[in-house]
PDB file of C-alpha atoms in Angstrom:
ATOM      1  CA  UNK I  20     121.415 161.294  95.867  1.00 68.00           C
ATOM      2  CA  UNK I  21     123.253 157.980  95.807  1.00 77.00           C
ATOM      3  CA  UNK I  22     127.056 158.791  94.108  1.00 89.00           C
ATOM      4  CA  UNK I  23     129.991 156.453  92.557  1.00 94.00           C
ATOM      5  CA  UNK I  24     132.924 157.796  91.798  1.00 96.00           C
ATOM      6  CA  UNK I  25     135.345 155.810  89.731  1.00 97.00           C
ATOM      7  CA  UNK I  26     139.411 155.881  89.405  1.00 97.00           C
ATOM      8  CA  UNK I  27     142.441 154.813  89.073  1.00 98.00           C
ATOM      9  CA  UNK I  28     142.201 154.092  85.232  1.00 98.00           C
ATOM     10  CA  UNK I  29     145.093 154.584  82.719  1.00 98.00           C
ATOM     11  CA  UNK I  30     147.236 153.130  80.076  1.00 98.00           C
ATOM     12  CA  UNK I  31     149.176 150.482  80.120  1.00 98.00           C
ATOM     13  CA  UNK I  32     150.970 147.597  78.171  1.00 98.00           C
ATOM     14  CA  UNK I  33     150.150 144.216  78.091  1.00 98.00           C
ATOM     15  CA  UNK I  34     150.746 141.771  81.183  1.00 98.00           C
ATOM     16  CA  UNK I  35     150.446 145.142  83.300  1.00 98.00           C
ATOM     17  CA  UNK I  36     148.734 145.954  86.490  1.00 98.00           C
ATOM     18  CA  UNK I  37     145.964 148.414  87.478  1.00 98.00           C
ATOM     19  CA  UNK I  38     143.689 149.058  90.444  1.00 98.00           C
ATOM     20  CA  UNK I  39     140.620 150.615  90.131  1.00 98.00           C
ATOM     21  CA  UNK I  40     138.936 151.888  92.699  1.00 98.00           C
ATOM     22  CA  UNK I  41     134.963 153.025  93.399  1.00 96.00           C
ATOM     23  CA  UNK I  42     133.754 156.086  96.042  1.00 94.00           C
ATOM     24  CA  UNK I  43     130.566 155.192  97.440  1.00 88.00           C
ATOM     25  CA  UNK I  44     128.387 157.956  99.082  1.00 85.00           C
ATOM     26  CA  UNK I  45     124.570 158.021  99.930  1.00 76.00           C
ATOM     27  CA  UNK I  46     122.841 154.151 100.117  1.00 63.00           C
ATOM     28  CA  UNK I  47     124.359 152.692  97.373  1.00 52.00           C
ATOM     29  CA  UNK I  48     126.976 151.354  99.915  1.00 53.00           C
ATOM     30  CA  UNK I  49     124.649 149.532 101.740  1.00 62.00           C
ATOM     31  CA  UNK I  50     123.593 148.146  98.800  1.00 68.00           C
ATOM     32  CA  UNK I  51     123.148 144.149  98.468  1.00 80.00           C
ATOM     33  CA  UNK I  52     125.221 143.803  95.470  1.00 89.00           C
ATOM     34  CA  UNK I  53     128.349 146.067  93.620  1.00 92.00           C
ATOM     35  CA  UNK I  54     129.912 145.549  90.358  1.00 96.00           C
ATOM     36  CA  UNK I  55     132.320 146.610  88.109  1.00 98.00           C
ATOM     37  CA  UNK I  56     131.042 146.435  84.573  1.00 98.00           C
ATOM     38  CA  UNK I  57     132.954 147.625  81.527  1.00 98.00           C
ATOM     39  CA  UNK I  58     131.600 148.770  77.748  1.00 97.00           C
ATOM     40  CA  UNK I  59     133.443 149.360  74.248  1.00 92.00           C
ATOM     41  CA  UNK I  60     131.774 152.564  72.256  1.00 87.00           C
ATOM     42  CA  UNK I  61     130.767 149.012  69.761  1.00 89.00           C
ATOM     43  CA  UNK I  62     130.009 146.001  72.476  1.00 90.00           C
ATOM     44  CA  UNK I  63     126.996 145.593  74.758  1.00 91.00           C
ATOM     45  CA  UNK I  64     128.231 146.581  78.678  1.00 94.00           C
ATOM     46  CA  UNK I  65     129.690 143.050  79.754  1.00 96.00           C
ATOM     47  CA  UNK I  66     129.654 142.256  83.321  1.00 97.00           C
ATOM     48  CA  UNK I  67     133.550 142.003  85.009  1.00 98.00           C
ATOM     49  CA  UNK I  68     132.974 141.281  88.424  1.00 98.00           C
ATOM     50  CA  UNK I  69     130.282 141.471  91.215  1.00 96.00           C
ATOM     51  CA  UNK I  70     130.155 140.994  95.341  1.00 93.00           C
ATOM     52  CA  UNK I  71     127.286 141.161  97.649  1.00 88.00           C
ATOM     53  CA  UNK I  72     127.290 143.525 100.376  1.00 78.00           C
ATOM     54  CA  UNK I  73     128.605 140.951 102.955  1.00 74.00           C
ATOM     55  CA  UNK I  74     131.312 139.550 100.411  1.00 73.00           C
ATOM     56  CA  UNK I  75     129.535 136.043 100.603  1.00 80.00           C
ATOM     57  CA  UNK I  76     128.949 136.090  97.185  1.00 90.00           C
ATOM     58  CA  UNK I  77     131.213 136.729  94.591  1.00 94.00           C
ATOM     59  CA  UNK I  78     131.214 136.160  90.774  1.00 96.00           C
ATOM     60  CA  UNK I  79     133.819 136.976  87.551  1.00 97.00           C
ATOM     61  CA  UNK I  80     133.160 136.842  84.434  1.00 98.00           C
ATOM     62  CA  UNK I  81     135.340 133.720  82.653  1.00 97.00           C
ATOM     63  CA  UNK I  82     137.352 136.156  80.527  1.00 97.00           C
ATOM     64  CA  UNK I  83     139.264 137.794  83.854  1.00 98.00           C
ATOM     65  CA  UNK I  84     139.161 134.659  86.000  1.00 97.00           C
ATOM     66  CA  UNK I  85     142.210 134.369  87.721  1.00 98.00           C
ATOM     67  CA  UNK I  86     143.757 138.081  86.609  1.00 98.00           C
ATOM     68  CA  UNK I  87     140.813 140.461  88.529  1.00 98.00           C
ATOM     69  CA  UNK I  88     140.111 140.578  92.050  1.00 98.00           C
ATOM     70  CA  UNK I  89     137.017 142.650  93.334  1.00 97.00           C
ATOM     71  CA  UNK I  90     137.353 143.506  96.858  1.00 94.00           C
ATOM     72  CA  UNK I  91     135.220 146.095  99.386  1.00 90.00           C
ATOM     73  CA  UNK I  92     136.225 147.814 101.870  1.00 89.00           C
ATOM     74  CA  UNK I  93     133.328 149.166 104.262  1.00 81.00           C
ATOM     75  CA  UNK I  94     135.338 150.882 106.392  1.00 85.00           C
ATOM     76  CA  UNK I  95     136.548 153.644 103.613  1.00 89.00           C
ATOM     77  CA  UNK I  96     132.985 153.366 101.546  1.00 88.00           C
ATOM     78  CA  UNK I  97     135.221 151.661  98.336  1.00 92.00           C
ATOM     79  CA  UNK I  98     134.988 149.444  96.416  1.00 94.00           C
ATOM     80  CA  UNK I  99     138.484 147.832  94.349  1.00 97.00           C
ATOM     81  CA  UNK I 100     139.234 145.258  91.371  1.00 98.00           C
ATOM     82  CA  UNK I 101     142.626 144.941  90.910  1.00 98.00           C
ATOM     83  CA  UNK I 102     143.469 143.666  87.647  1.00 98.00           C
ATOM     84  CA  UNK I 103     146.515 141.920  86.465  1.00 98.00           C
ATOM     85  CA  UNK I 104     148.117 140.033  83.588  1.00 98.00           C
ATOM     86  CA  UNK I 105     146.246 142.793  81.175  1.00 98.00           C
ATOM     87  CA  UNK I 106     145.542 142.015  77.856  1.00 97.00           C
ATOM     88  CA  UNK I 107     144.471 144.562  74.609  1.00 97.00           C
ATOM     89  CA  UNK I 108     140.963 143.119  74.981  1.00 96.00           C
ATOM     90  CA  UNK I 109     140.731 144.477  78.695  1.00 97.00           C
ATOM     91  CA  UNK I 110     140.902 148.011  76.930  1.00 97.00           C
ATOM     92  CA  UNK I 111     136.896 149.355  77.975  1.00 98.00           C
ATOM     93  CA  UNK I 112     135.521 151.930  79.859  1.00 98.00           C
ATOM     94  CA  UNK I 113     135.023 150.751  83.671  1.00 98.00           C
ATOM     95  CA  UNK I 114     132.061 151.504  85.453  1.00 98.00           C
ATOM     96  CA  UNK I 115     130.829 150.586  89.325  1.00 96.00           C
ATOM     97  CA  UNK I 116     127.651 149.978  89.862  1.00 95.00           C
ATOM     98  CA  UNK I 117     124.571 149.149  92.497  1.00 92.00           C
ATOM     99  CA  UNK I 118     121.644 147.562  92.760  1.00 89.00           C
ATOM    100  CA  UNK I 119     119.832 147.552  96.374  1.00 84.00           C
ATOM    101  CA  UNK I 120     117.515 144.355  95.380  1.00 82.00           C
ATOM    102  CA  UNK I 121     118.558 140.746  95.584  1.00 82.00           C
ATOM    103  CA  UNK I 122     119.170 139.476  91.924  1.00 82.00           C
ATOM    104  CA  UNK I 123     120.372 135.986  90.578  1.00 85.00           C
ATOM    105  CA  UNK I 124     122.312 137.122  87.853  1.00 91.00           C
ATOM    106  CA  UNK I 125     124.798 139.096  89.529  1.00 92.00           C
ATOM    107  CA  UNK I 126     126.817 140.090  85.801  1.00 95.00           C
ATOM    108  CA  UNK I 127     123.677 141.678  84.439  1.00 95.00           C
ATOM    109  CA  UNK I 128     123.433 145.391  83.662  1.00 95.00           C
ATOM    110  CA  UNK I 129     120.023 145.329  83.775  1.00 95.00           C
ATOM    111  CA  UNK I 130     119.963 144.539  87.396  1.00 93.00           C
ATOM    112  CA  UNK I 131     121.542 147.811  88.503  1.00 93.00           C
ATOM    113  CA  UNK I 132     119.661 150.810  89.012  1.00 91.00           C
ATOM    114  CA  UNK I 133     123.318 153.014  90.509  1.00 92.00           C
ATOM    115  CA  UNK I 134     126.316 153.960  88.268  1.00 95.00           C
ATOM    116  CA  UNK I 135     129.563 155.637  88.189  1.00 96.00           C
ATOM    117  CA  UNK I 136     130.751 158.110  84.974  1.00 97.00           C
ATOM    118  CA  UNK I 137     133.392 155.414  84.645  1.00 97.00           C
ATOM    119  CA  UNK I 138     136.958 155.630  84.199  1.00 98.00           C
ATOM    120  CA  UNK I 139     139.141 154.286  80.550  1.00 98.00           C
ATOM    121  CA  UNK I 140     141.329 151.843  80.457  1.00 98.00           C
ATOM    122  CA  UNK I 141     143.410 150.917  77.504  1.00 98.00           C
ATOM    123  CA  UNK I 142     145.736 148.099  77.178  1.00 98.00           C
ATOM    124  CA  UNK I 143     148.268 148.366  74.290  1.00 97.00           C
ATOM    125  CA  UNK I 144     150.798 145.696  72.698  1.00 89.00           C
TER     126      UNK I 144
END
């Protein structure tokens, strides 16, 4: 069975820092794309941040551009985004996720077959 494991969520004020972080076990870390993907209980799950498997390809969504940072590191089977400069509409439930098909759209849900429980994050002002 292929496992994520999210963490490193929290609370925090805005302009603060956080690093999630993703455990991945079984094939899902040999997938060709990870993401990081984040829903409200009222919003549709919006994609954050995706990389392929040999970090050649790497896409953000326009709303964290320049404040998130998805990295991978093979060697300890995670997967990171640190996020800075946090604002109150960052505030979602993060997920990881996989998909072990090539896709164009790397930011949609759809695509991903492998997911995490996901970890809150809330962003207060």
């Amino acid at each position: 069975q292929v496992m994520l494991t999210e963490s490193g969520g929290g609370s925090v004020q805005t302009g603060g820092s956080l690093r999630l972080s993703c455990l991945v076990s079984g094939s899902a870390y040999g997938s060709n794309f990870i993401g990081w993907f984040r829903q409200t209980p009222t919003d549709e799950r919006e994609g954050v941040a995706a990389i392929s498997n040999a970090a050649k390809q790497i896409l953000y969504a326009d709303s964290v551009k320049g404040r998130f940072t998805i990295s991978r590191d093979k060697a300890k089977n995670t997967l990171y985004l640190e996020m800075r400069a946090l604002k109150p509409e960052d505030t979602a439930v993060y997920y990881c996720a996989a998909t072990q098909i090539f896709v164009l759209d790397l930011l949609d849900s759809t695509n991903y077959s492998y997911w995490g429980q996901g970890t809150q994050v809330t962003v207060s002002s």
